[in-house]
Coordinates of C-alpha atoms in Angstrom, one line a residue:
Chain A
A26 CA 56.3 -93.9 -41.8
Q27 CA 57.1 -97.4 -42.8
K28 CA 55.7 -100.3 -40.7
V29 CA 55.8 -104.1 -40.8
T30 CA 53.3 -106.1 -38.9
Q31 CA 53.7 -109.8 -38.2
A32 CA 50.5 -110.5 -36.3
Q33 CA 51.4 -114.1 -35.4
T34 CA 53.7 -113.9 -32.4
E35 CA 54.1 -117.7 -32.1
I36 CA 53.1 -120.7 -34.2
S37 CA 53.5 -124.3 -33.2
V38 CA 52.9 -127.2 -35.6
V39 CA 53.8 -130.8 -36.0
E40 CA 56.5 -131.8 -38.3
K41 CA 55.5 -132.3 -42.0
E42 CA 52.6 -129.8 -41.7
D43 CA 52.5 -126.8 -43.9
V44 CA 52.7 -123.4 -42.2
T45 CA 52.3 -119.8 -43.4
L46 CA 53.8 -116.8 -41.8
D47 CA 51.9 -113.6 -42.4
C48 CA 53.5 -110.2 -43.1
V49 CA 51.7 -107.0 -43.8
Y50 CA 53.5 -103.8 -44.5
E51 CA 52.8 -100.0 -44.8
T52 CA 54.8 -97.6 -46.9
R53 CA 54.2 -94.5 -49.0
D54 CA 57.1 -95.3 -51.3
T55 CA 56.4 -96.7 -54.7
T56 CA 59.8 -98.4 -54.8
Y57 CA 60.8 -100.6 -51.9
Y58 CA 62.2 -104.0 -51.1
L59 CA 60.8 -106.7 -48.9
F60 CA 62.8 -109.3 -47.1
W61 CA 62.5 -112.4 -44.9
Y62 CA 65.2 -113.3 -42.4
K63 CA 65.5 -116.4 -40.2
Q64 CA 66.9 -116.3 -36.7
P65 CA 67.6 -119.8 -35.4
P66 CA 68.2 -120.5 -31.7
S67 CA 71.9 -119.9 -32.2
G68 CA 71.0 -116.2 -32.7
E69 CA 72.4 -115.2 -36.1
L70 CA 70.2 -113.6 -38.8
V71 CA 70.0 -115.5 -42.0
F72 CA 68.9 -113.9 -45.2
L73 CA 66.2 -115.9 -47.0
I74 CA 64.7 -113.7 -49.8
R75 CA 64.5 -110.2 -51.2
R76 CA 61.7 -108.9 -53.4
N77 CA 61.3 -105.5 -55.1
S78 CA 58.0 -103.8 -55.3
F79 CA 57.8 -104.2 -59.0
D80 CA 58.1 -107.9 -59.0
E81 CA 54.9 -109.6 -57.8
Q82 CA 55.8 -113.0 -59.0
N83 CA 55.6 -115.6 -56.4
E84 CA 58.8 -117.4 -55.6
I85 CA 59.6 -121.0 -54.6
S86 CA 62.8 -122.3 -53.2
G87 CA 62.6 -125.9 -52.2
R88 CA 60.2 -126.2 -49.4
Y89 CA 59.9 -122.4 -49.0
S90 CA 57.6 -120.2 -51.0
W91 CA 56.7 -116.5 -50.9
N92 CA 53.5 -114.8 -51.9
F93 CA 53.7 -111.1 -52.6
Q94 CA 50.4 -109.2 -53.1
K95 CA 50.8 -105.5 -53.5
S96 CA 47.0 -105.0 -53.5
T97 CA 46.9 -106.2 -49.9
S98 CA 50.4 -105.1 -48.9
S99 CA 51.3 -108.5 -47.9
F100 CA 54.4 -110.7 -48.3
N101 CA 53.6 -114.1 -46.8
F102 CA 56.0 -117.0 -46.3
T103 CA 55.0 -120.6 -46.5
I104 CA 57.0 -123.6 -45.4
T105 CA 55.8 -126.8 -46.9
A106 CA 56.4 -130.2 -45.1
S107 CA 58.0 -128.4 -42.2
Q108 CA 60.9 -129.9 -40.4
V109 CA 62.3 -129.5 -36.9
V110 CA 65.2 -127.6 -38.3
D111 CA 62.8 -124.9 -39.4
S112 CA 62.2 -123.9 -35.8
A113 CA 63.3 -120.3 -35.5
V114 CA 62.1 -116.8 -35.3
Y115 CA 61.3 -115.4 -38.7
F116 CA 61.4 -111.7 -39.5
C117 CA 59.8 -109.8 -42.3
A118 CA 61.4 -106.5 -43.2
L119 CA 60.8 -103.5 -45.5
S120 CA 63.5 -101.3 -46.9
E121 CA 63.2 -97.8 -48.3
V122 CA 65.4 -97.2 -51.3
G123 CA 67.4 -94.2 -52.3
L124 CA 70.7 -92.4 -52.1
G125 CA 72.5 -95.6 -51.4
A126 CA 70.9 -95.9 -48.0
Q127 CA 69.1 -99.0 -47.0
K128 CA 67.3 -98.9 -43.7
L129 CA 65.5 -102.1 -42.9
V130 CA 62.3 -101.8 -40.9
F131 CA 61.6 -105.2 -39.2
G132 CA 58.4 -106.7 -38.0
Q133 CA 58.3 -108.1 -34.4
G134 CA 59.0 -111.6 -35.7
T135 CA 57.1 -114.9 -35.6
R136 CA 58.5 -117.6 -33.4
L137 CA 57.9 -120.9 -35.2
T138 CA 58.2 -124.2 -33.4
I139 CA 58.1 -127.4 -35.3
N140 CA 57.4 -130.4 -33.0
P141 CA 58.6 -133.9 -33.9
Chain B
D24 CA 78.5 -118.4 -42.5
S25 CA 77.6 -114.9 -43.7
G26 CA 81.2 -113.7 -44.0
V27 CA 80.5 -110.8 -41.5
T28 CA 82.6 -111.1 -38.4
Q29 CA 81.7 -109.5 -35.1
T30 CA 83.7 -109.4 -31.9
P31 CA 83.4 -110.0 -29.1
K32 CA 80.5 -112.5 -29.0
H33 CA 79.6 -111.6 -25.5
L34 CA 80.3 -108.5 -23.3
I35 CA 79.3 -108.0 -19.7
T36 CA 79.9 -104.6 -18.2
A37 CA 78.6 -102.2 -15.6
T38 CA 76.4 -99.2 -15.9
G39 CA 78.3 -96.0 -16.7
Q40 CA 81.0 -97.8 -18.6
R41 CA 82.0 -97.6 -22.3
V42 CA 82.5 -100.5 -24.7
T43 CA 83.5 -100.9 -28.3
L44 CA 82.0 -103.5 -30.7
R45 CA 83.9 -104.4 -33.8
C46 CA 82.7 -105.6 -37.2
S47 CA 84.5 -106.8 -40.3
P48 CA 82.3 -106.8 -43.4
R49 CA 82.2 -109.4 -46.1
S50 CA 85.1 -109.1 -48.5
G51 CA 84.3 -106.5 -51.1
D52 CA 81.3 -105.0 -49.3
L53 CA 81.5 -101.3 -48.8
S54 CA 78.4 -100.7 -46.7
V55 CA 78.3 -101.5 -43.0
Y56 CA 75.1 -101.3 -40.9
W57 CA 74.5 -101.6 -37.2
Y58 CA 71.3 -102.9 -35.7
Q59 CA 70.1 -103.3 -32.1
Q60 CA 67.9 -106.2 -31.1
S61 CA 66.2 -105.8 -27.7
L62 CA 63.2 -107.5 -26.2
D63 CA 61.1 -104.4 -26.0
Q64 CA 62.1 -102.6 -29.2
G65 CA 62.8 -105.5 -31.5
L66 CA 65.3 -105.1 -34.3
Q67 CA 66.1 -101.5 -34.9
F68 CA 68.4 -99.8 -37.4
L69 CA 71.1 -97.7 -35.8
I70 CA 73.4 -96.4 -38.5
Q71 CA 74.9 -97.1 -41.9
Y72 CA 78.4 -96.3 -43.3
Y73 CA 79.4 -96.5 -46.9
N74 CA 83.1 -96.6 -47.7
G75 CA 84.0 -94.6 -44.6
E76 CA 81.2 -92.1 -44.6
E77 CA 78.0 -92.0 -42.7
R78 CA 75.2 -92.7 -45.1
A79 CA 72.0 -93.1 -43.0
K80 CA 71.1 -92.7 -39.4
G81 CA 68.3 -94.4 -37.5
N82 CA 67.3 -94.5 -33.8
I83 CA 70.8 -94.2 -32.5
L84 CA 71.3 -92.5 -29.1
E85 CA 73.7 -89.6 -28.7
R86 CA 75.7 -91.8 -26.3
F87 CA 76.4 -94.2 -29.2
S88 CA 78.8 -93.5 -32.0
A89 CA 80.2 -95.4 -34.9
Q90 CA 82.8 -95.2 -37.5
Q91 CA 84.1 -97.1 -40.5
F92 CA 87.9 -97.3 -41.1
P93 CA 89.9 -97.2 -44.3
D94 CA 90.1 -101.0 -44.2
L95 CA 86.3 -101.0 -44.1
H96 CA 85.9 -102.5 -40.7
S97 CA 83.6 -100.7 -38.3
E98 CA 83.3 -100.0 -34.7
L99 CA 80.3 -99.1 -32.6
N100 CA 81.1 -97.2 -29.4
L101 CA 78.6 -97.3 -26.6
S102 CA 79.2 -95.0 -23.6
S103 CA 77.6 -94.1 -20.3
L104 CA 75.9 -97.5 -20.5
E105 CA 72.5 -98.0 -18.9
L106 CA 70.7 -101.2 -18.1
G107 CA 68.4 -100.6 -21.0
D108 CA 71.3 -100.8 -23.4
S109 CA 71.5 -104.6 -22.8
A110 CA 70.8 -106.1 -26.2
L111 CA 72.1 -108.1 -29.1
Y112 CA 74.0 -105.8 -31.5
F113 CA 74.2 -106.9 -35.1
C114 CA 76.5 -105.7 -37.8
A115 CA 75.6 -106.3 -41.4
S116 CA 77.2 -105.5 -44.7
S117 CA 76.1 -105.3 -48.3
G118 CA 77.5 -104.8 -51.7
Q119 CA 77.0 -101.8 -54.0
G120 CA 73.5 -100.9 -55.2
D121 CA 70.2 -100.4 -53.4
N122 CA 69.1 -103.9 -54.2
S123 CA 71.9 -105.7 -52.3
P124 CA 70.6 -107.8 -49.5
L125 CA 72.1 -107.3 -46.0
H126 CA 74.2 -110.1 -44.6
F127 CA 74.3 -110.1 -40.9
G128 CA 77.1 -111.2 -38.5
N129 CA 76.4 -113.4 -35.5
G130 CA 75.9 -110.4 -33.2
T131 CA 77.5 -109.2 -30.0
R132 CA 75.4 -109.8 -26.9
L133 CA 75.9 -106.9 -24.5
T134 CA 74.8 -107.3 -20.9
V135 CA 74.9 -104.2 -18.7
T136 CA 74.7 -104.9 -14.9

């Protein structure tokens, strides 16, 4: 069965610090997708990134970067120079692929608080 | 704004009652998904529809049912409600292809008293 583990339940840092959110996954599939979503205090789920299992290149988008390592089944998310607006719950998710179905398995989330 | 519209935003009802949650997907998206977010279970996949047909099923209770209409909007029906059904219910939509990311609506917060 697929599983996503976000071991960090809560993280609190001071603004401008760098912070890394860990995500470890389990799957028997050879083809899968990994995602990160952000849930700000307002409650909506905001899509951040999608990665397929064949693409291990790291990705950077502004202050956000993602490190995908298949060897350790990890897909970590780093925020550089954090800002108060980054405060949210962040979810890592794994999707099995096939037959047009896409079931996301979410981790329990990491609550990130950025203090001014 | 994700483009996915969910109504109502909040719903308060009593145990034993039945409610209907509505979702309009993003323009052009054929797939609609329903997820439940509760404190104890986290975010859980309930069901997926694609162009009116059920495509995948997750941990959806028998008391719950869903459908997708010809105009692609979807409804999630929850019946014989229990206190434990109190949760945030999200709808998401995606375009064609297995690699299309899900875009979520703002959710409907259901409180069962």
